[in-house]
Amino acid sequence: MVEYNARWDEFEDKIKATEEMERNTKDEVETLIILTRYPMFTDSMKKYMDWRDKALNNALPILKIESTSITGSAQKDKWDDYFEKIGQEAHQMILGFVPDDDKTPLLRLFVEGTATLESIFFAKLKSVPLAWFQGQVQVYTYEFYTEMNSLEEKWKKLLSADQLGDSKVKDTSAKVLQIFKDTVNELVTQERAGETALLKSISAAKRTPGIPLEVNAALTAVQVMLMKAQQLQKSIDDLVRIYMDAYKSEETVVILFDQTRSGVHEFLNKTNFDTASDEFEETCKNSIDIAKQCKTKGQTEDAVKFVEKAIPLVKNLFDEFKTQYEEFVNDNRGIFVGPIGDKEIEDLLERRDMDYAWRDISAFNIQQKLKDVHNDTVRAWHVDINGLIDEQKKEIEDFWRVELERLGRGLRLVAEGSTWNRTKQIFTTNRKQLESRISSSKGGLQ
Amino acid sequence: MSNNGNSSLAEFTKILDETDVKTWIKTDAVTDSFVQNGFRVTWIDWDSDFRNSDLQIEDVIIGYDDVSFEQFLEPGKHGSAIGQHGETTYWQKLGGIKHSHTITLKVFREGKKEILEIPGKLLAQRFYTDSTEDTKRALGPGGPPSMARDDFSGSWSGWYENLVKKMSSILDGGLDHKSINNKKELQEHKEHKKRIDFLQEKYPGPFADVILSDWKKVYDNLFGKEIDKIDLEYREIGAKRIETVKQEAQTAWDNIHAELKDEMITAFPTVNIDDRDSVAGKIVELPWITTRNIINDLGKTFAAIGNRTKGFYFIQLSDSAYVRKFYDTMYRYQAQVSPKLTERYQYLAKITDEPALITKDRKAITGLMAKIVAARAGSDGEFFVDLRNADTTNDGDDEIQFAGQEKVNQFAPIKVKDDASPQEVIEAMIEAVKLGHEEAWKNLFATWRAHLYWENHVAFDPSYVPRGSFPGAWEQSRRLISDRVYDVRVDKINTARRILQKDDEFGFPDIDEVDVFVDHYELSENGKYRTFLDVNVRRKWTLQRLDEGPWRITTVQRI
């Protein structure tokens, strides 16, 4: 019993009807030919039906081929080649079932027509798009598999590039803070050294009127403090440059991240579960529709049966695609798919560390510290000068006026300089912009 | 005794039986034609009265006067028809028909819509002698004697019989239907000339005249047609056109470098992508790349140029108007100059301010995005296109020229309309072979098979696709057109015939078939182009169409 047997019923009926007609047109002798030829032909057609069954089922393994290098068009070519081959074989086989003579012309016409109809049957099945989709869905699966790994690599690369910048910023911030502290300590030391030197010099002048005032040590303290202020300025400049570089690097990372999210957005717009699912449904529907276009009812039934048997094989691969697709989406959710998660923003921008770094720096309040140092110096260095001769009083007052003023100017320059503002901008406004760009970037399925 | 020219020819002619008549035509029965069955004239004897009529070899006689020959076309009944061995018996059976009885043949001739009516006389058998003494039987009045040799290698009758056989086979569609080497045949045919000249000299008369005329006809047939000029521009596709264009490409490449020198920087090592602003807008000459540099990333295609040590440039190839222009122009080059263009590319590219992150060989790499300004391709950079002025706002309405395009004549694209005639289809096939357009060539062949498999029974196989035969036929055709064959032209087209009638029950479409015969031209010793025919070339091309759709060639074969 053949599996695709609807066509056989038609054959049986048609052969009988043709034999009957042929018999009515022939004399006794010719009837003998009919009596032998028709049963032989019927047997041959039974063999053809067995062959046809196998030929159809042998097409199904094409739909089971799995490979990472498969394509829809390559699968379609395989399918086409196969059905062209069996179509031609069927045609030739059927034509050969009756001898080349005119002894049974109606059977001859039936054979020619049947050969053509069976060839058309296979040509119809050739145009069923299941093999193409079977290849195409594997392309999708492999694409999602490779892109999943690729995105993982990209995410790692972005994080490592960012961490490089972030650690630079953290190191730099720690160094800045240390320089601030060291500088302030040094300034305080110098302020005290100057105060001590002034007290010492003035008390000696008071004890021994007329001996010259010794302000060199205080002068040196001012010099050292100014030098320290300049060094601080230079360090800040150098460090700001590092901040700027780190910021540029971070900005690049953000652009690349944004680009990748946008790439995933476009990628998933083109191919996603819904589109693939629609495509699969459309393929199944078209395949059935094509099967229904066969020339005879029997062929149609057999073709539909064949397509219905073939569809689950393709569905298996579609299900694999679904699994891969879901894995892709889940793996990338919060990073490249859907809105970006807080953790991912944190991983990328390390806001907490940056906030801490900035908080430490701003909490240290170097401007105020420098002002305090200046104020302390002014206050501490204004030691009691009563008991000094007028000339020495004037000398010390001039010293205060000139040197403390010079010191004040030097420290203010550092405390209120533009580099400081730039640092502040990087840590606040610019980083906010990056954060905002990340948060507003459109990822996959958004 | 030779005819000295003074005796009357009638003196050398005798008729023994006035009723022993026939047409003195030779025919073959045609029973499987979808156009016209009948009896095809294969020869007209030198002394047949139909020599004086319009009757031609290859004409198909379908009857005479009011008599149809259909009855004679049945198997086993051919023998009594005109031109067959029992023709005389047929006329004798009719009774009362004598020498010089006039009949009018009904004739189908290829290329004529109407059936021709050709009158001629039935003649009795005539016996010729070489002298009035009736001593020796001769082939014509006054000679030559049938059994004489006149110092030639065989008797006149044996020689003539063989010559007629050969001439008949040539004139009866020999060139169209048989595997003939015209040069070899011509050489052999020329060897008869000496004997024919001798005949003219020693046995002048109607027999000698007819033989000479027949000999000349066959000679002309085998000699072929000659033409002085052939447009050989297509032959320039390949070496010469490539050389012309290559020189122009090199010049253009040098020129663009000179023009852009102020904007150009050394490509490698690339700057750090964080410092891209410092190079944005600069032009770089990128190294040659191959398809191995082309990668897919998130559904887009890029050329990744560079390495991990020196840095990468990326050029987006998909969804890029510039790249589309580049490929459009390259395809034009392949159509006009040479279909073969090695897949090697080199770009002059403008660096953008855009960094990019792409995965290559499973590793994420960063680099600088760049846009193509100009590009060249091929093993020697023979293709060059400057894209600076390309209008990238549309999808290809403007035509960017490749370097040297104006120096080579343009070929019209191969387009075959659905209602193209068989001649147009064959001409397109020849053009495709000349220009090396394999796809256009392939598309002209039928994707079905309808063939006579037994007598006049046609088998229609819509599953048939001649895929396997294409590569060999294409290679051989290209080799022929680049070497010995200078041109192929349509010579004649037979009447189209319907070989299968539409039948919805069996899925048969209406199938029409037609034969087209082409001439192949080679360069002959005299510097002219002459037709030739041998086993290496195919003169006959059969085309079919389904339900009056487009004509397509049925057999995949070399030109």
CSV table of N, CA and C in Angstrom, one decimal, chain A residues 14 80-81 84 87-88 91-92 95 100-102 108-109 112-113 116-117 119-120 123 126 147 150 153-154 157-158 248-249 252 255-256 259-260 263-264 266-267 270, chain B residues 273-276 296-300 319 354-359 362-366 449 453-455 457-465 467 504-508:
chain,number,residue,atom,x,y,z
A,14,LYS,N,-9.1,5.8,-14.6
A,14,LYS,CA,-8.8,6.3,-15.9
A,14,LYS,C,-8.3,5.2,-16.8
A,80,ASP,N,15.4,21.9,-5.8
A,80,ASP,CA,15.1,22.0,-7.3
A,80,ASP,C,15.7,20.9,-8.0
A,81,ASP,N,17.0,20.7,-7.8
A,81,ASP,CA,17.7,19.6,-8.5
A,81,ASP,C,17.0,18.3,-8.3
A,84,GLU,N,13.7,18.2,-10.1
A,84,GLU,CA,13.9,18.2,-11.6
A,84,GLU,C,14.2,16.7,-12.0
A,87,GLY,N,11.3,14.3,-11.6
A,87,GLY,CA,10.3,14.7,-12.5
A,87,GLY,C,10.6,14.1,-13.9
A,88,GLN,N,11.9,14.3,-14.3
A,88,GLN,CA,12.3,13.7,-15.6
A,88,GLN,C,12.3,12.2,-15.6
A,91,HIS,N,8.8,11.0,-15.9
A,91,HIS,CA,8.3,11.3,-17.3
A,91,HIS,C,8.8,10.1,-18.2
A,92,GLN,N,10.1,9.9,-18.1
A,92,GLN,CA,10.6,8.9,-19.0
A,92,GLN,C,10.1,7.5,-18.7
A,95,LEU,N,6.5,7.0,-20.0
A,95,LEU,CA,6.5,6.9,-21.4
A,95,LEU,C,7.0,5.5,-21.9
A,100,ASP,N,6.4,1.4,-28.4
A,100,ASP,CA,6.2,2.5,-29.4
A,100,ASP,C,5.5,1.9,-30.6
A,101,ASP,N,4.2,1.9,-30.5
A,101,ASP,CA,3.4,1.5,-31.7
A,101,ASP,C,2.0,2.2,-31.6
A,102,ASP,N,1.2,2.0,-32.6
A,102,ASP,CA,-0.1,2.6,-32.6
A,102,ASP,C,-1.2,1.6,-32.4
A,108,ARG,N,-1.8,5.1,-25.6
A,108,ARG,CA,-0.6,5.9,-25.9
A,108,ARG,C,-0.9,7.4,-25.4
A,109,LEU,N,-2.1,7.9,-25.8
A,109,LEU,CA,-2.4,9.3,-25.4
A,109,LEU,C,-2.5,9.4,-23.9
A,112,GLU,N,1.1,9.5,-22.6
A,112,GLU,CA,1.8,10.8,-22.8
A,112,GLU,C,1.3,11.8,-21.9
A,113,GLY,N,-0.1,11.8,-21.7
A,113,GLY,CA,-0.7,12.8,-20.8
A,113,GLY,C,-0.2,12.6,-19.4
A,116,THR,N,3.3,13.7,-18.7
A,116,THR,CA,3.3,15.1,-18.5
A,116,THR,C,2.8,15.6,-17.2
A,117,LEU,N,1.6,15.0,-16.9
A,117,LEU,CA,1.0,15.4,-15.6
A,117,LEU,C,1.8,15.1,-14.4
A,119,SER,N,5.0,14.9,-14.5
A,119,SER,CA,6.2,15.8,-14.5
A,119,SER,C,5.7,17.1,-13.9
A,120,ILE,N,4.5,17.6,-14.3
A,120,ILE,CA,4.0,18.8,-13.7
A,120,ILE,C,3.9,18.7,-12.2
A,123,ALA,N,7.1,19.2,-10.8
A,123,ALA,CA,7.6,20.6,-11.0
A,123,ALA,C,6.9,21.5,-10.0
A,126,LYS,N,8.5,21.1,-6.7
A,126,LYS,CA,9.8,21.8,-6.8
A,126,LYS,C,9.6,23.2,-6.3
A,147,GLU,N,26.0,36.5,16.4
A,147,GLU,CA,25.8,37.8,16.9
A,147,GLU,C,25.8,37.9,18.4
A,150,SER,N,29.2,37.6,19.4
A,150,SER,CA,29.9,38.8,18.9
A,150,SER,C,29.5,40.0,19.9
A,153,GLU,N,31.4,39.7,23.1
A,153,GLU,CA,32.8,40.2,22.9
A,153,GLU,C,32.8,41.7,22.9
A,154,LYS,N,31.8,42.3,22.2
A,154,LYS,CA,31.7,43.7,22.1
A,154,LYS,C,31.5,44.3,23.5
A,157,LYS,N,34.6,44.2,25.4
A,157,LYS,CA,35.6,45.1,24.9
A,157,LYS,C,35.2,46.6,25.4
A,158,LEU,N,34.0,46.9,25.4
A,158,LEU,CA,33.5,48.2,25.8
A,158,LEU,C,33.8,48.4,27.3
A,248,LYS,N,37.5,61.5,26.9
A,248,LYS,CA,37.4,61.3,25.5
A,248,LYS,C,37.2,59.8,25.2
A,249,SER,N,38.0,59.0,26.0
A,249,SER,CA,38.0,57.6,25.8
A,249,SER,C,36.6,57.1,26.3
A,252,THR,N,34.1,57.9,23.6
A,252,THR,CA,34.2,56.9,22.5
A,252,THR,C,33.4,55.7,22.9
A,255,ILE,N,29.8,56.3,22.6
A,255,ILE,CA,29.4,56.3,21.1
A,255,ILE,C,29.3,54.9,20.6
A,256,LEU,N,30.3,54.1,20.8
A,256,LEU,CA,30.3,52.7,20.3
A,256,LEU,C,29.2,51.9,20.9
A,259,GLN,N,26.1,53.1,19.2
A,259,GLN,CA,26.1,52.6,17.9
A,259,GLN,C,25.6,51.1,17.9
A,260,THR,N,26.2,50.4,18.8
A,260,THR,CA,25.9,48.9,18.8
A,260,THR,C,24.5,48.7,19.2
A,263,GLY,N,22.6,49.4,16.2
A,263,GLY,CA,22.8,48.2,15.2
A,263,GLY,C,21.9,47.1,15.6
A,264,VAL,N,21.8,46.8,16.9
A,264,VAL,CA,21.0,45.7,17.3
A,264,VAL,C,19.5,46.0,17.1
A,266,GLU,N,18.3,47.9,14.7
A,266,GLU,CA,18.1,47.7,13.2
A,266,GLU,C,18.0,46.2,12.9
A,267,PHE,N,19.0,45.5,13.4
A,267,PHE,CA,19.1,44.0,13.2
A,267,PHE,C,17.8,43.3,13.6
A,270,LYS,N,14.9,44.0,11.4
A,270,LYS,CA,14.8,43.3,10.1
A,270,LYS,C,14.4,41.8,10.4
B,273,ILE,N,41.3,55.7,18.2
B,273,ILE,CA,40.0,56.2,17.9
B,273,ILE,C,39.5,57.3,18.7
B,274,ASP,N,40.1,57.5,19.9
B,274,ASP,CA,39.7,58.6,20.8
B,274,ASP,C,40.2,59.9,20.1
B,275,ASP,N,41.2,59.8,19.3
B,275,ASP,CA,41.7,61.0,18.7
B,275,ASP,C,41.3,61.2,17.2
B,276,ARG,N,40.1,60.6,16.9
B,276,ARG,CA,39.6,60.6,15.5
B,276,ARG,C,39.4,62.0,15.0
B,296,ASN,N,30.5,40.5,7.9
B,296,ASN,CA,29.1,40.8,8.3
B,296,ASN,C,29.0,41.1,9.7
B,297,ASP,N,28.3,42.1,10.1
B,297,ASP,CA,28.2,42.5,11.5
B,297,ASP,C,26.8,43.1,11.7
B,298,LEU,N,26.0,42.4,12.5
B,298,LEU,CA,24.6,42.8,12.8
B,298,LEU,C,23.9,43.0,11.5
B,299,GLY,N,24.0,42.1,10.6
B,299,GLY,CA,23.3,42.2,9.3
B,299,GLY,C,23.8,43.2,8.3
B,300,LYS,N,24.9,43.9,8.6
B,300,LYS,CA,25.4,44.8,7.7
B,300,LYS,C,26.8,44.3,7.2
B,319,ASP,N,23.9,49.1,2.2
B,319,ASP,CA,23.2,50.3,2.5
B,319,ASP,C,24.0,51.6,2.3
B,354,GLU,N,33.6,59.1,12.9
B,354,GLU,CA,32.8,58.1,13.6
B,354,GLU,C,33.7,56.9,13.9
B,355,PRO,N,33.7,56.5,15.2
B,355,PRO,CA,34.5,55.3,15.6
B,355,PRO,C,33.5,54.1,15.3
B,356,ALA,N,34.1,52.9,15.2
B,356,ALA,CA,33.2,51.7,15.0
B,356,ALA,C,33.8,50.5,15.8
B,357,LEU,N,32.8,49.7,16.2
B,357,LEU,CA,33.2,48.5,16.9
B,357,LEU,C,32.5,47.3,16.1
B,358,ILE,N,33.4,46.4,15.7
B,358,ILE,CA,32.9,45.4,14.8
B,358,ILE,C,33.6,44.1,15.2
B,359,THR,N,32.9,43.0,15.0
B,359,THR,CA,33.5,41.7,15.3
B,359,THR,C,34.2,41.0,14.1
B,362,ARG,N,35.8,36.5,15.3
B,362,ARG,CA,35.2,36.3,16.7
B,362,ARG,C,35.8,37.3,17.8
B,363,LYS,N,36.6,38.3,17.3
B,363,LYS,CA,37.1,39.2,18.3
B,363,LYS,C,36.5,40.6,18.0
B,364,ALA,N,36.2,41.3,19.0
B,364,ALA,CA,35.6,42.7,18.8
B,364,ALA,C,36.8,43.6,18.5
B,365,ILE,N,36.7,44.3,17.5
B,365,ILE,CA,37.8,45.3,17.1
B,365,ILE,C,37.2,46.7,16.9
B,366,THR,N,38.0,47.7,17.2
B,366,THR,CA,37.6,49.0,17.0
B,366,THR,C,38.4,49.6,15.8
B,449,ARG,N,11.2,20.5,-21.8
B,449,ARG,CA,11.6,19.7,-23.0
B,449,ARG,C,10.3,19.1,-23.7
B,453,TYR,N,9.5,11.7,-29.6
B,453,TYR,CA,10.2,10.5,-29.0
B,453,TYR,C,9.9,9.3,-29.8
B,454,TRP,N,8.8,9.3,-30.6
B,454,TRP,CA,8.5,8.2,-31.5
B,454,TRP,C,7.6,8.7,-32.6
B,455,GLU,N,8.0,8.4,-33.9
B,455,GLU,CA,7.3,9.0,-35.0
B,455,GLU,C,6.9,10.4,-34.7
B,457,HIS,N,5.0,11.5,-32.3
B,457,HIS,CA,4.5,11.7,-30.9
B,457,HIS,C,5.5,12.6,-30.2
B,458,VAL,N,4.9,13.6,-29.5
B,458,VAL,CA,5.7,14.5,-28.8
B,458,VAL,C,5.5,14.3,-27.3
B,459,ALA,N,6.7,14.2,-26.6
B,459,ALA,CA,6.6,14.1,-25.1
B,459,ALA,C,7.0,15.4,-24.5
B,460,PHE,N,6.1,15.9,-23.7
B,460,PHE,CA,6.3,17.2,-23.0
B,460,PHE,C,6.7,17.0,-21.6
B,461,ASP,N,7.9,17.4,-21.2
B,461,ASP,CA,8.4,17.2,-19.8
B,461,ASP,C,8.7,18.6,-19.2
B,462,PRO,N,7.7,19.1,-18.4
B,462,PRO,CA,8.0,20.5,-17.8
B,462,PRO,C,9.0,20.5,-16.7
B,463,SER,N,9.4,19.3,-16.2
B,463,SER,CA,10.4,19.2,-15.2
B,463,SER,C,11.8,19.4,-15.7
B,464,TYR,N,11.9,19.3,-17.0
B,464,TYR,CA,13.3,19.3,-17.5
B,464,TYR,C,14.0,20.7,-17.4
B,465,VAL,N,15.2,20.7,-16.9
B,465,VAL,CA,16.0,21.9,-16.8
B,465,VAL,C,17.4,21.5,-17.3
B,467,ARG,N,20.4,22.2,-16.9
B,467,ARG,CA,21.4,22.8,-16.1
B,467,ARG,C,22.8,22.2,-16.4
B,504,ASP,N,-6.0,20.7,-21.6
B,504,ASP,CA,-6.0,21.0,-20.1
B,504,ASP,C,-6.1,19.7,-19.3
B,505,GLU,N,-6.7,18.7,-19.8
B,505,GLU,CA,-6.9,17.5,-19.0
B,505,GLU,C,-5.5,16.8,-18.8
B,506,PHE,N,-4.6,16.9,-19.8
B,506,PHE,CA,-3.3,16.3,-19.6
B,506,PHE,C,-2.2,17.3,-19.3
B,507,GLY,N,-2.6,18.5,-19.2
B,507,GLY,CA,-1.6,19.6,-18.9
B,507,GLY,C,-0.8,20.0,-20.1
B,508,PHE,N,-1.2,19.7,-21.3
B,508,PHE,CA,-0.4,20.0,-22.4
B,508,PHE,C,-0.6,21.5,-22.8
